[in-house]
Structure formats: C-alpha cells, structure tokens
Tab-separated table of C-alpha atoms in Angstrom:
chain	number	residue	atom	x	y	z
H	1	MET	CA	8.089	20.465	54.991
H	2	LYS	CA	6.249	23.150	52.727
H	3	GLU	CA	1.887	21.904	52.465
H	4	GLY	CA	1.394	20.502	49.828
H	5	SER	CA	4.949	19.206	49.643
H	6	GLY	CA	4.716	14.977	49.095
H	7	VAL	CA	1.544	15.230	50.031
H	8	LEU	CA	-0.989	13.516	48.007
H	9	ARG	CA	-4.407	15.178	47.909
H	10	ARG	CA	-8.040	13.857	47.012
H	11	PRO	CA	-8.552	14.920	43.117
H	12	GLY	CA	-11.010	16.547	42.668
H	13	LYS	CA	-13.679	15.461	39.705
H	14	SER	CA	-12.400	15.919	36.321
H	15	PRO	CA	-13.742	17.329	33.886
H	16	GLU	CA	-16.168	15.428	31.723
H	17	TRP	CA	-13.365	15.718	28.193
H	18	VAL	CA	-10.301	14.332	30.696
H	19	GLN	CA	-12.412	11.619	31.980
H	20	GLU	CA	-13.867	10.765	27.774
H	21	LEU	CA	-10.368	10.621	27.000
H	22	LEU	CA	-9.778	8.129	29.884
H	23	ARG	CA	-12.183	5.700	29.135
H	24	GLU	CA	-10.698	6.201	25.450
H	25	PHE	CA	-7.728	5.433	25.589
H	26	THR	CA	-8.151	2.205	28.384
H	27	LYS	CA	-10.444	0.185	26.100
H	28	PRO	CA	-8.776	-2.250	24.537
H	29	PRO	CA	-7.784	-2.922	20.692
H	30	TYR	CA	-10.792	-3.096	18.445
H	31	PHE	CA	-9.656	-6.212	16.629
H	32	LEU	CA	-9.723	-8.149	20.711
H	33	GLN	CA	-12.924	-6.457	21.633
H	34	PHE	CA	-14.475	-7.271	18.421
H	35	SER	CA	-13.128	-11.102	18.644
H	36	TRP	CA	-15.026	-11.837	21.740
H	37	SER	CA	-17.656	-9.624	21.497
H	38	ASN	CA	-17.942	-13.217	19.138
H	39	LEU	CA	-16.921	-15.455	21.439
H	40	GLN	CA	-19.687	-13.225	23.905
H	41	GLY	CA	-22.560	-13.853	21.634
H	42	LYS	CA	-22.211	-18.499	20.636
H	43	GLN	CA	-22.008	-18.354	24.714
H	44	GLN	CA	-25.226	-16.905	25.279
H	45	SER	CA	-27.205	-20.227	25.482
H	46	SER	CA	-25.023	-21.663	27.666
H	47	THR	CA	-26.662	-21.508	31.331
H	48	GLU	CA	-23.763	-20.882	33.334
H	49	LYS	CA	-22.805	-17.501	32.822
H	50	LYS	CA	-20.518	-15.238	35.185
H	51	THR	CA	-19.391	-12.892	32.859
H	52	THR	CA	-21.652	-9.856	31.547
H	53	GLN	CA	-20.336	-7.874	28.575
H	54	ALA	CA	-21.671	-4.397	26.792
H	55	GLU	CA	-23.232	-4.667	24.087
H	56	PRO	CA	-21.476	-3.642	20.753
H	57	SER	CA	-22.972	0.038	19.817
H	58	GLN	CA	-22.919	-1.058	15.959
H	59	SER	CA	-21.602	-4.638	14.332
H	60	PRO	CA	-19.324	-4.006	11.880
H	61	GLU	CA	-19.685	-5.778	8.352
H	62	LYS	CA	-18.280	-9.304	8.297
H	63	GLY	CA	-15.716	-9.390	6.634
H	64	SER	CA	-14.558	-5.735	6.945
H	65	GLU	CA	-12.209	-3.902	9.480
H	66	SER	CA	-12.610	-2.611	11.960
H	67	PRO	CA	-14.906	0.752	11.599
H	68	VAL	CA	-13.363	3.648	13.227
H	69	SER	CA	-15.974	3.765	16.153
H	70	ALA	CA	-15.200	0.996	18.703
H	71	PRO	CA	-17.763	-1.137	20.501
H	72	SER	CA	-18.780	-0.638	23.619
H	73	GLN	CA	-15.769	-1.262	26.860
H	74	PRO	CA	-16.621	-5.342	28.020
H	75	SER	CA	-16.982	-5.161	31.560
H	76	SER	CA	-14.138	-5.615	33.610
H	77	ALA	CA	-14.398	-9.078	34.443
H	78	THR	CA	-15.073	-10.105	30.793
H	79	LEU	CA	-10.859	-8.614	30.511
H	80	SER	CA	-9.320	-12.375	31.095
H	81	PRO	CA	-10.565	-14.407	28.554
H	82	ARG	CA	-9.060	-18.418	29.140
H	83	PRO	CA	-6.168	-18.722	26.962
H	84	GLU	CA	-8.891	-20.595	24.734
H	85	GLN	CA	-10.691	-17.770	24.397
H	86	VAL	CA	-7.520	-15.695	23.104
H	87	LYS	CA	-6.676	-18.191	20.903
H	88	ALA	CA	-9.700	-18.119	18.833
H	89	ALA	CA	-10.366	-14.154	19.316
H	90	HIS	CA	-6.742	-13.977	17.285
H	91	LYS	CA	-7.700	-16.888	15.038
H	92	SER	CA	-11.365	-14.497	14.563
H	93	ALA	CA	-8.679	-10.812	14.199
H	94	GLN	CA	-6.936	-12.454	11.430
H	95	SER	CA	-10.013	-12.362	8.571
H	96	VAL	CA	-10.387	-8.976	9.771
H	97	TYR	CA	-8.464	-5.748	7.875
H	98	ASP	CA	-7.129	-3.058	5.941
H	99	THR	CA	-4.140	-2.862	3.436
H	100	ALA	CA	-2.866	0.047	4.006
H	101	PRO	CA	-1.661	0.720	0.670
H	102	GLN	CA	2.638	2.351	-0.227
H	103	SER	CA	3.224	5.909	-1.324
H	104	VAL	CA	4.048	6.793	-4.283
H	105	TYR	CA	7.786	7.752	-5.678
H	106	GLY	CA	7.438	7.283	-9.445
H	107	LEU	CA	10.549	5.890	-11.094
H	108	GLY	CA	13.235	8.066	-8.832
H	109	ALA	CA	14.168	6.167	-5.778
H	110	LYS	CA	12.079	5.230	-3.210
H	111	PRO	CA	12.733	5.412	1.040
H	112	VAL	CA	13.815	2.105	2.738
H	113	TYR	CA	12.871	1.523	5.574
H	114	GLY	CA	13.707	-1.381	5.753
H	115	PRO	CA	12.116	-5.158	5.174
H	116	SER	CA	10.016	-5.006	7.632
H	117	VAL	CA	9.137	-1.624	9.042
H	118	LYS	CA	6.939	0.740	6.244
H	119	PRO	CA	5.850	3.819	6.970
H	120	ALA	CA	1.951	4.182	6.651
H	121	ARG	CA	2.139	5.854	1.855
H	122	PRO	CA	-0.287	7.350	0.210
H	123	GLY	CA	-2.674	5.348	-2.683
H	124	ASN	CA	-5.876	3.446	-2.595
H	125	SER	CA	-6.817	0.322	0.006
H	126	HIS	CA	-9.857	-1.463	-0.729
H	127	SER	CA	-8.219	-5.210	0.685
H	128	GLU	CA	-10.413	-6.138	3.832
H	129	ILE	CA	-11.477	-9.874	3.329
H	130	GLY	CA	-9.827	-13.017	4.996
H	131	GLY	CA	-5.119	-13.243	5.986
H	132	VAL	CA	-3.924	-10.040	7.363
H	133	THR	CA	-1.802	-6.458	6.245
H	134	GLU	CA	1.643	-6.474	6.307
H	135	MET	CA	1.913	-3.478	7.587
H	136	GLY	CA	-1.225	-4.388	10.578
H	137	THR	CA	-3.521	-1.874	10.860
H	138	ALA	CA	-6.055	-3.468	11.675
H	139	ALA	CA	-4.821	-3.426	14.934
H	140	THR	CA	-3.474	0.302	14.892
H	141	THR	CA	-6.947	1.746	13.244
H	142	ASN	CA	-8.944	2.583	16.584
H	143	GLN	CA	-5.622	3.696	18.644
H	144	ASP	CA	-4.987	6.251	15.317
H	145	SER	CA	-8.188	7.564	14.838
H	146	GLN	CA	-8.116	7.693	18.710
H	147	LEU	CA	-4.916	9.656	19.216
H	148	ALA	CA	-6.065	12.471	15.564
H	149	ALA	CA	-8.871	13.212	17.718
H	150	LYS	CA	-6.877	14.273	20.876
H	151	GLN	CA	-4.806	15.971	18.594
H	152	THR	CA	-6.934	18.038	16.191
H	153	GLY	CA	-8.541	19.241	19.035
H	154	LEU	CA	-12.253	17.898	18.031
H	155	PRO	CA	-14.770	18.453	20.801
H	156	THR	CA	-14.928	15.495	22.949
H	157	ALA	CA	-18.780	16.076	24.256
H	158	SER	CA	-21.573	14.248	23.788
H	159	PRO	CA	-23.036	15.725	20.279
H	160	GLN	CA	-26.918	16.803	20.752
H	161	THR	CA	-27.907	13.618	18.952
H	162	THR	CA	-28.079	10.758	20.555
H	163	ALA	CA	-27.193	8.502	17.676
H	164	ALA	CA	-23.928	6.875	18.082
H	165	PRO	CA	-21.869	10.166	19.093
H	166	GLU	CA	-18.789	8.454	19.436
H	167	ASN	CA	-19.564	7.036	15.496
H	168	GLU	CA	-19.546	10.770	14.216
H	169	ARG	CA	-16.685	11.840	16.426
H	170	SER	CA	-14.560	9.130	14.972
H	171	TRP	CA	-15.250	9.855	11.421
H	172	GLN	CA	-13.987	13.727	11.616
H	173	ALA	CA	-11.078	13.030	12.899
H	174	VAL	CA	-9.928	10.196	10.723
H	175	LEU	CA	-10.758	12.630	7.572
H	176	HIS	CA	-8.289	15.215	9.870
H	177	MET	CA	-5.671	13.337	10.635
H	178	HIS	CA	-5.783	12.830	6.452
H	179	GLY	CA	-6.494	16.528	6.278
H	180	ILE	CA	-8.891	15.667	4.037
H	181	PRO	CA	-11.687	18.689	5.221
H	182	VAL	CA	-14.799	17.458	7.500
H	183	GLY	CA	-17.223	18.443	5.144
H	184	LEU	CA	-15.176	17.795	1.502
H	185	PRO	CA	-18.143	14.346	1.851
H	186	THR	CA	-20.792	16.766	1.154
H	187	ALA	CA	-19.676	17.756	-2.589
H	188	TYR	CA	-20.493	13.924	-3.163
H	189	GLY	CA	-24.046	14.081	-1.298
H	190	TRP	CA	-22.690	11.436	1.337
H	191	ASN	CA	-24.466	11.004	4.529
H	192	VAL	CA	-20.853	9.040	5.881
H	193	THR	CA	-21.804	7.261	8.738
H	194	ARG	CA	-18.084	5.513	9.859
H	195	ALA	CA	-14.515	6.485	8.812
H	196	VAL	CA	-12.062	3.753	9.134
H	197	ASP	CA	-7.801	5.618	8.304
H	198	LEU	CA	-5.938	3.227	5.608
H	199	GLY	CA	-2.588	4.028	5.994
H	200	GLY	CA	-2.750	6.987	2.855
H	201	ALA	CA	-7.146	7.348	2.282
H	202	VAL	CA	-9.467	7.094	3.801
H	203	ARG	CA	-12.998	4.139	3.841
H	204	VAL	CA	-15.363	6.341	4.025
H	205	MET	CA	-19.278	4.344	4.551
H	206	THR	CA	-22.947	5.507	4.375
H	207	GLN	CA	-25.641	3.897	4.932
H	208	LYS	CA	-26.175	2.672	1.364
H	209	ALA	CA	-22.254	2.247	-0.061
H	210	SER	CA	-18.881	2.423	1.154
H	211	TYR	CA	-15.886	4.328	-0.800
H	212	THR	CA	-12.322	5.336	-0.760
H	213	LEU	CA	-10.950	8.663	-0.644
H	214	LYS	CA	-7.709	10.341	-1.180
H	215	LYS	CA	-5.876	13.458	-0.751
H	216	THR	CA	-3.548	12.878	-3.577
H	217	HIS	CA	-0.082	14.144	-4.396
H	218	ILE	CA	-1.504	14.666	-8.482
H	219	PRO	CA	-2.680	17.536	-9.813
H	220	MET	CA	-6.273	17.200	-11.137
H	221	ALA	CA	-5.503	17.041	-14.600
H	222	ARG	CA	-3.483	14.035	-14.309
H	223	VAL	CA	-6.876	13.036	-12.222
H	224	ALA	CA	-9.533	13.922	-15.638
H	225	PHE	CA	-6.353	12.041	-17.553
H	226	LEU	CA	-6.751	9.254	-15.396
H	227	GLN	CA	-10.196	8.483	-15.057
H	228	GLN	CA	-10.617	9.571	-19.000
H	229	LEU	CA	-7.815	6.473	-18.951
H	230	LEU	CA	-10.241	3.866	-16.776
H	231	THR	CA	-12.970	5.096	-18.995
H	232	TYR	CA	-11.641	4.395	-22.112
H	233	VAL	CA	-9.892	-0.089	-21.065
H	234	GLU	CA	-13.270	-0.048	-19.934
H	235	SER	CA	-15.370	0.294	-23.160
H	236	GLN	CA	-12.065	-2.021	-24.397
H	237	GLY	CA	-13.453	-4.625	-21.394
H	238	PHE	CA	-11.204	-3.821	-18.849
H	239	THR	CA	-13.537	-3.371	-15.914
H	240	ARG	CA	-10.190	-4.675	-13.778
H	241	PHE	CA	-10.549	-1.276	-10.970
H	242	ALA	CA	-12.264	0.825	-9.254
H	243	PRO	CA	-13.950	3.265	-10.820
H	244	PHE	CA	-14.337	7.100	-9.626
H	245	GLN	CA	-16.631	7.959	-7.968
H	246	PRO	CA	-18.204	11.561	-9.690
H	247	THR	CA	-19.761	14.634	-7.279
H	248	LYS	CA	-22.862	15.955	-7.365
H	249	ARG	CA	-21.678	18.404	-9.901
H	250	ASN	CA	-19.901	15.369	-11.815
H	251	LYS	CA	-16.783	15.962	-11.261
H	252	TYR	CA	-13.667	13.506	-11.024
H	253	SER	CA	-11.165	15.578	-7.707
H	254	LEU	CA	-12.022	18.962	-6.140
H	255	SER	CA	-9.193	20.804	-4.995
H	256	ARG	CA	-9.162	22.285	-1.792
H	257	GLY	CA	-6.358	25.036	-1.732
H	258	ASP	CA	-3.012	22.807	-2.258
H	259	HIS	CA	-4.373	20.395	-2.269
H	260	VAL	CA	-6.618	17.669	-4.435
H	261	PHE	CA	-8.504	15.478	-3.737
H	262	TYR	CA	-10.755	12.060	-5.725
H	263	ALA	CA	-12.834	9.208	-4.576
H	264	THR	CA	-13.190	5.422	-5.724
H	265	GLN	CA	-15.522	2.807	-5.781
H	266	TRP	CA	-15.207	0.223	-2.968
H	267	LEU	CA	-13.684	-2.899	-3.686
H	268	GLN	CA	-13.703	-5.711	-1.263
H	269	GLY	CA	-11.257	-7.912	-1.372
H	270	ARG	CA	-8.230	-9.606	-0.520
H	271	GLN	CA	-4.776	-8.148	-0.695
H	272	VAL	CA	-3.095	-10.717	-3.211
H	273	THR	CA	0.397	-11.925	-1.635
H	274	PHE	CA	3.431	-12.221	-4.334
H	275	SER	CA	4.644	-14.622	-1.778
H	276	SER	CA	2.674	-16.998	-4.234
H	277	ALA	CA	3.556	-17.215	-7.893
H	278	LYS	CA	0.158	-18.183	-9.056
H	279	GLU	CA	-0.965	-14.602	-7.194
H	280	VAL	CA	1.660	-13.319	-9.514
H	281	GLY	CA	0.398	-14.836	-12.413
H	282	TRP	CA	-3.119	-13.745	-11.629
H	283	THR	CA	-1.393	-10.071	-11.301
H	284	ALA	CA	0.772	-9.911	-14.656
H	285	GLN	CA	-2.880	-11.019	-16.284
H	286	THR	CA	-4.664	-7.887	-14.753
H	287	LEU	CA	-1.768	-5.971	-15.591
H	288	ALA	CA	-0.643	-7.416	-19.266
H	289	GLN	CA	-4.746	-7.372	-20.328
H	290	PHE	CA	-4.628	-3.595	-19.206
H	291	HIS	CA	-1.758	-2.865	-20.740
H	292	GLU	CA	-3.347	-4.334	-23.816
H	293	LEU	CA	-6.950	-2.845	-23.618
H	294	SER	CA	-4.968	0.500	-23.158
H	295	ARG	CA	-2.783	1.112	-26.447
H	296	GLY	CA	-4.524	3.748	-28.419
H	297	PHE	CA	-5.668	6.035	-26.056
H	298	GLU	CA	-5.553	9.591	-25.384
H	299	ALA	CA	-6.581	11.785	-23.577
H	300	GLN	CA	-8.149	14.975	-24.288
H	301	GLY	CA	-6.256	18.079	-22.650
H	302	TYR	CA	-3.345	17.057	-20.755
H	303	ASN	CA	-1.868	13.461	-20.938
H	304	PRO	CA	1.114	12.916	-18.899
H	305	PRO	CA	5.274	12.173	-20.400
H	306	ALA	CA	6.036	8.878	-21.456
H	307	GLU	CA	7.861	7.010	-20.240
H	308	PHE	CA	10.191	5.864	-22.969
H	309	ASP	CA	13.636	5.873	-22.379
H	310	LEU	CA	14.932	2.986	-20.456
H	311	ALA	CA	18.288	2.837	-21.607
H	312	GLY	CA	19.145	6.840	-20.264
H	313	MET	CA	17.581	5.695	-16.294
H	314	LEU	CA	19.177	2.064	-16.664
H	315	ARG	CA	22.877	5.494	-16.724
H	316	ARG	CA	21.888	7.470	-14.507
H	317	ARG	CA	20.806	5.655	-12.013
H	318	SER	CA	24.422	3.462	-12.500
H	319	GLN	CA	26.841	6.496	-12.223
H	320	ASP	CA	24.530	7.450	-9.068
H	321	LEU	CA	25.674	3.848	-7.942
H	322	HIS	CA	29.003	3.809	-8.327
H	323	ALA	CA	29.301	7.206	-7.370
H	324	LEU	CA	27.591	5.880	-3.676
H	325	LEU	CA	29.868	3.317	-3.412
H	326	MET	CA	32.665	5.871	-3.784
H	327	ARG	CA	31.257	7.565	-1.365
H	328	ALA	CA	31.461	4.501	1.171
H	329	GLU	CA	35.280	3.835	0.119
H	330	VAL	CA	36.840	7.285	1.052
H	331	ALA	CA	34.875	7.115	4.422
H	332	THR	CA	36.954	7.409	7.115
H	333	GLN	CA	35.246	6.679	10.009
H	334	PRO	CA	32.543	3.664	8.871
H	335	ASP	CA	29.378	1.852	10.009
H	336	GLU	CA	29.054	-1.475	9.601
H	337	PHE	CA	26.837	0.176	6.355
H	338	ASP	CA	29.416	1.192	5.086
H	339	ARG	CA	31.286	-1.819	5.103
H	340	LEU	CA	29.139	-3.891	3.220
H	341	LEU	CA	28.260	-1.671	1.133
H	342	ARG	CA	32.192	-1.853	0.484
H	343	ASP	CA	32.033	-5.797	0.247
H	344	ILE	CA	30.051	-6.654	-2.255
H	345	ALA	CA	31.292	-3.483	-4.004
H	346	PRO	CA	32.762	-4.691	-7.329
H	347	ALA	CA	29.448	-7.052	-7.882
H	348	LEU	CA	27.436	-4.233	-7.764
H	349	ARG	CA	29.902	-2.340	-9.833
H	350	GLU	CA	29.940	-5.426	-11.931
H	351	ASP	CA	25.665	-5.525	-12.369
H	352	ALA	CA	25.584	-1.800	-12.593
H	353	ASP	CA	27.248	-2.646	-15.741
H	354	ARG	CA	25.817	-5.212	-16.932
H	355	SER	CA	22.345	-3.226	-17.297
H	356	VAL	CA	23.758	-1.218	-18.764
H	357	GLN	CA	24.937	-2.883	-21.661
H	358	TRP	CA	21.814	-5.275	-21.755
H	359	SER	CA	19.934	-1.462	-22.858
H	360	ASP	CA	22.927	-0.605	-25.355
H	361	ASP	CA	20.831	-3.295	-27.867
H	362	VAL	CA	20.257	-2.446	-30.887
H	363	GLY	CA	17.632	-4.259	-31.367
H	364	ALA	CA	15.417	-3.223	-27.355
H	365	GLN	CA	16.156	0.384	-28.985
H	366	SER	CA	14.401	-0.178	-31.964
H	367	PHE	CA	11.779	-2.798	-30.059
H	368	LEU	CA	11.595	1.291	-27.729
H	369	THR	CA	10.530	2.898	-31.107
H	370	ALA	CA	8.442	0.455	-33.020
H	371	ASP	CA	6.514	0.165	-29.328
H	372	GLU	CA	6.003	4.632	-29.019
H	373	GLU	CA	3.467	4.716	-32.384
H	374	LYS	CA	0.807	3.033	-30.711
H	375	CYS	CA	2.141	2.404	-26.850
H	376	GLY	CA	-0.466	1.367	-24.045
H	377	VAL	CA	0.130	2.519	-20.749
H	378	CYS	CA	1.807	1.009	-17.281
H	379	HIS	CA	0.992	0.940	-13.947
H	380	LEU	CA	3.276	1.574	-12.128
H	381	ASP	CA	3.321	1.156	-8.992
H	382	VAL	CA	3.893	-2.450	-8.555
H	383	ILE	CA	3.646	-3.724	-5.073
H	384	PRO	CA	0.832	-6.141	-3.126
H	385	GLU	CA	-1.177	-3.234	-1.604
H	386	ASN	CA	-2.527	-1.508	-5.770
H	387	PHE	CA	-3.608	-5.699	-6.068
H	388	ILE	CA	-6.618	-7.682	-4.242
H	389	LEU	CA	-8.321	-10.594	-5.180
H	390	ARG	CA	-11.782	-10.287	-5.817
H	391	SER	CA	-12.954	-14.395	-6.712
H	392	ALA	CA	-10.931	-17.034	-7.375
H	393	GLU	CA	-7.972	-16.310	-10.021
H	394	ARG	CA	-9.396	-12.482	-10.049
H	395	VAL	CA	-6.810	-9.661	-9.211
H	396	TYR	CA	-8.084	-5.896	-9.337
H	397	ALA	CA	-5.546	-3.058	-9.676
H	398	LEU	CA	-6.093	0.055	-7.694
H	399	ASP	CA	-3.994	3.137	-7.719
H	400	PHE	CA	-3.316	4.499	-11.076
H	401	ASP	CA	-1.704	7.684	-9.598
H	402	LEU	CA	2.004	7.009	-11.822
H	403	ALA	CA	-0.441	5.588	-14.575
H	404	THR	CA	1.655	7.015	-17.858
H	405	PHE	CA	2.498	6.108	-21.068
H	406	ALA	CA	5.589	3.432	-21.219
H	407	PRO	CA	6.575	-0.386	-22.542
H	408	ARG	CA	4.944	-3.071	-20.597
H	409	VAL	CA	7.794	-4.927	-19.618
H	410	LEU	CA	8.681	-1.755	-17.038
H	411	ASP	CA	5.384	-3.244	-15.119
H	412	VAL	CA	6.895	-7.097	-15.818
H	413	SER	CA	10.514	-6.175	-14.032
H	414	HIS	CA	8.491	-4.393	-11.082
H	415	LEU	CA	6.782	-7.468	-10.588
H	416	LEU	CA	9.254	-9.477	-10.964
H	417	ARG	CA	11.437	-8.152	-9.312
H	418	ARG	CA	9.807	-7.436	-6.224
H	419	SER	CA	8.229	-11.230	-5.887
H	420	LEU	CA	11.704	-13.221	-6.927
H	421	GLN	CA	12.864	-11.203	-3.444
H	422	ARG	CA	10.273	-12.927	-1.115
H	423	GLN	CA	10.172	-16.077	-3.291
H	424	ASN	CA	14.597	-17.062	-2.682
H	425	TRP	CA	14.647	-16.490	-7.266
H	426	SER	CA	12.490	-18.913	-7.962
H	427	GLU	CA	12.667	-19.623	-12.212
H	428	SER	CA	8.544	-21.066	-11.255
H	429	VAL	CA	7.545	-16.853	-10.499
H	430	ALA	CA	9.474	-15.978	-13.857
H	431	TYR	CA	7.560	-18.572	-15.286
H	432	GLU	CA	3.769	-17.344	-14.343
H	433	CYS	CA	4.410	-14.161	-15.354
H	434	PHE	CA	5.231	-14.730	-18.479
H	435	LEU	CA	3.153	-16.705	-19.212
H	436	GLN	CA	0.202	-14.628	-18.017
H	437	TYR	CA	1.872	-11.618	-20.284
H	438	ASN	CA	2.965	-14.146	-23.426
H	439	GLU	CA	-1.519	-15.394	-23.521
H	440	VAL	CA	-2.172	-11.486	-24.405
H	441	ARG	CA	0.861	-10.729	-26.733
H	442	PRO	CA	3.565	-12.571	-26.875
H	443	PHE	CA	6.802	-11.517	-25.391
H	444	THR	CA	9.524	-10.885	-28.034
H	445	THR	CA	13.527	-11.406	-27.610
H	446	PRO	CA	14.002	-7.225	-27.508
H	447	GLU	CA	11.693	-7.242	-24.870
H	448	TYR	CA	12.990	-10.230	-22.803
H	449	ILE	CA	16.555	-8.462	-23.267
H	450	TRP	CA	14.509	-5.760	-20.922
H	451	VAL	CA	13.920	-7.487	-18.242
H	452	GLN	CA	17.167	-8.576	-18.509
H	453	SER	CA	18.514	-5.265	-18.460
H	454	LEU	CA	15.800	-4.229	-15.468
H	455	LEU	CA	17.098	-6.961	-13.370
H	456	THR	CA	20.052	-7.561	-13.996
H	457	PHE	CA	20.373	-3.489	-11.956
H	458	PRO	CA	20.888	-3.835	-8.814
H	459	TYR	CA	18.187	-1.519	-7.687
H	460	ARG	CA	17.893	-2.941	-4.315
H	461	ALA	CA	21.468	-1.910	-2.903
H	462	TRP	CA	21.440	1.245	-4.799
H	463	ARG	CA	17.951	1.892	-3.193
H	464	THR	CA	18.589	1.124	-0.001
H	465	ALA	CA	22.356	2.997	-0.176
H	466	HIS	CA	21.111	6.372	-2.118
H	467	THR	CA	18.288	6.684	0.771
H	468	ARG	CA	20.728	6.258	3.183
H	469	TYR	CA	23.660	8.593	2.033
H	470	ARG	CA	21.206	11.054	0.013
H	471	MET	CA	17.964	11.317	2.285
H	472	TRP	CA	18.218	10.234	5.846
H	473	LYS	CA	20.207	7.543	7.676
H	474	GLU	CA	17.707	4.255	9.483
H	475	PRO	CA	18.826	1.220	11.356
H	476	SER	CA	16.685	-1.026	8.862
H	477	GLN	CA	18.973	0.026	5.464
H	478	LEU	CA	21.309	-2.098	7.051
H	479	GLU	CA	19.061	-5.505	7.919
H	480	GLU	CA	17.940	-4.357	4.085
H	481	LEU	CA	21.847	-4.105	2.363
H	482	ARG	CA	22.035	-7.454	4.504
H	483	GLU	CA	19.006	-9.263	3.115
H	484	PHE	CA	20.319	-8.104	-0.765
H	485	ALA	CA	23.795	-9.608	-0.056
H	486	ARG	CA	22.107	-12.792	0.861
H	487	GLU	CA	20.291	-13.457	-2.505
H	488	ALA	CA	23.648	-12.752	-4.004
H	489	GLU	CA	24.389	-15.840	-5.331
H	490	ARG	CA	20.028	-17.139	-5.664
H	491	ARG	CA	19.717	-14.178	-8.067
H	492	LYS	CA	22.912	-14.438	-9.941
H	493	ILE	CA	21.578	-18.045	-10.893
H	494	PHE	CA	18.708	-16.795	-12.297
H	495	LEU	CA	19.795	-14.013	-14.064
H	496	GLN	CA	22.247	-16.478	-15.506
H	497	ALA	CA	19.828	-18.572	-16.906
H	498	LEU	CA	17.190	-15.883	-18.193
H	499	ALA	CA	20.637	-14.831	-20.206
H	500	ASN	CA	21.155	-18.028	-21.425
H	501	GLN	CA	17.257	-18.737	-23.060
H	502	ILE	CA	17.481	-15.115	-24.699
H	503	GLN	CA	21.276	-15.895	-25.940
H	504	HIS	CA	18.969	-18.812	-26.902
C-alpha cells in the first residue's frame, strides 16, 4: 500500500474562515432557533433546569421576519426538544414571515412554474404579520443569506469592531445576493443594522426605520412616473401604498451601470389571501379607489404607453393558442402534456374564439374609446404578494412597476381569475369584487362584457402551453394543465351564469 492511501490522517487545525463556515452551516434553521429561544425564555422561572441555551445576539421585532443574523446556536443539549415543545415552536414560527414577491412579465406570457413551485421574483414585499407566506420565504431566509456570503466571497473573519459582526456581514451578503451595491444605502443616509432577503427585494433596517430596497427592471423615467403618480393620488385622498423614499439629494431612483434601484417605506401587514371572498373584496376596493382617483393624472416628462387595445391583445393570444394546439396535435412523439392538451383542444379553441367575439361588441369598443379620454391607471400586477392587510378591511397595494393607463376591467379580470381559481369559481367571489367596484363607480354593461371576454379566454392553459413550447419545459407544467382541466366544468358554469346576467 502506498503511503497515505487508505489511511485516515489526523487533520490539522482548520483555518478560521473554514471554522466560521462550519459554524454557519451547522446551525439549525432560524425559525427553530427563535422559537426555541422563546420557549426557553418562558421556562426561566422554573427551578428544574437541566439544559442551558446561548442568549440570542439580538431579539427580532415582534411579528417580524427573522433578521439575517440569527441568534447564537443553542447548546447541544437543547437540540432535542420534547414533542410538545417542537409543536409549540412550529406554531410560533408560523406567525413570523416576510412575503416573497412575484416578478413581473407585463401583459404577455408569464412563465409557469406549476401550482406550488414559484421562483423568487422581483417586487416589493412588506407582509410580515400572521400566517405563513405561500412561498416559504421565512424558513429559508437565513440559509440563503449564508449561502450568498459564501458565493460572493465576502470576508468571514470578524471585523475590527466587536458589535454584532455577524449582522454586519449578513446585510452586505444580502445586498450582494440581489446585485445591490453595498454602498447604495449611503445615498439614502442609512446606517444599516440588518437586511432581510424578500425574494425580489431587500428589507433594509436601521435603528430608526425600515425600508424596501429594490433592483428594478424599469428605467429611471418610469420610476419618476410612478413617484409622480403616487404623489398625485395621495393628494386626491388615496394613501394605501408604500411611498417612495428619496435619497439625500432628493432623488427617487439611482442607477449603477445598467441597473436601476429605488426604495420605498416599509409597511407592516399580512399578505392578503385570494382564497377569502372578503379579502378579495377589500383588495377590489383598494384597486377601484386607486383607479378612480388617478383619473386626470399626467406626469411631467415620461408617460408609459396606455393599454386600451384589449381586442388586439385577445386576438394575438388566440392566434398563438391555435398555433400551440396545432403543435401538440402534430407531435410525432407526444408526451403526457401533449396528449392532455390534445384532449382539451376543442374546448380551448371554442373559448378563445368566443372571447374574441365578445371583444368585437360595438358597445364594448365604444366604451374603451370614451374611457381613454379621461383614463385612470391600473396596477396590472394583481397577485396576493402585492397586497397586504394592515388593519380591518384596509388593504394596501405594493409594487406598481407595471402600472399604466388602462381600463379598470384589466385589474378586475386579473383579480377575479386568480381568486376564482382558488375558490372553485364560486359566484360569491365575483359578487364581492363587483360590489366594491360599484361603490366607487357603477359598472356599465360594456365593462361587464369586457370582463366576460377576458375571463372566457383560457388564459391559464394558454400561458402554460406558451411557456412550455416557447420557453422551457418543466414537470410541474403538466400538473398546472391538469388543474385547468379539473376546474373546466366549474369555470364553464360560472362563465355561462355571467353571460346570462349580461344578456338580461
């Protein structure tokens, strides 16, 4: 046997940076550390203590997401809690979270990751009270930031200062992970103490306040448009949004190279759920008020293109759907997705054609022409992650990056489609939504026709097929198409009921 082969040598002392990484990667998930520390704190008065626990470096705010720097690791004796303590820890952890926002793909195709597989996506996230985020951000926030520290090559040796060295490294790691220069907070005059990964943005915490810092896909001119827009609607009485935060030089966006960044104030609240008809109604109220109070606004300088060619959009999508169905039907080696798409193709074609027919209604076309004369602004990214419930019946809107001049039927149809899918196409959802919009401005027959047209188009199936055939394949797309097929009958009943009400 050659020297050293098959022989285990006693290793020498590892470098400090290796020991630091080992300490980081062997920590339990943050939410367990935090929950366990809470349990231990409640038991301090007991005289029968058989284990000890290290004190946390800094307690997080009540109801807030785990700070990027986790508390010190509990001693080995505390890593095997009793079953009832584990249950209590999980229960405590479920009230602590930040919402990972969705990314933005405009009015075109949104890539499909399946019903429960969603990537971290750009946007603002402010939810942090109650419930558990749909994307599970809280459970992975600390681990992600640790991995980022390794990948970005940030120094792991302790800084010269002795105050919270782990915190200082952590916020830098989070900014690096999002492509945000670590010097950017200086432009705002912030002395950063912590940072939390929100998926598509970063929550930056100082001793005085918290902010959301985002690397955005939109140009600085559009940020200026949004800032003027929100200032305008605020002057009209609409305040349910996170205001932009200016820099020390009173700028509302910053550019570094080809990238644009902006900050908003941090708002605490709970992400709304589109599985609740009441919360859908409260969200509709916010959208309706925003659209109505934005009428007459025009920014100084850049104004984005308006979105009033709904008929053209539906025709283009319908043509694309027909082409996608043909592709599935001529496949020589069809997979399960192709076969399912073939099976439902007749119904998809029928819905797409009927949607276009609804959009050709003369009254509906005339309505858009008149509405564009003094149009309002739509949010256009109506997903649960962009709306938070801050108090009873008061929903706030976040992430206006897609907002532009458009008829309110776009926001209505987006809200209805996503909430109806979650509630098995229950008519009560539509009732709550229309009720809130009607209180702000009564819905007209042409508007109902446009909602009917937009909902009749089989968006979910088209988007899934578009992503698979024109972008990439992913196993979860098959389940997404199956879910569309399963809801087909309930969807058909709802659409027929809505059509009957419009025609009578």
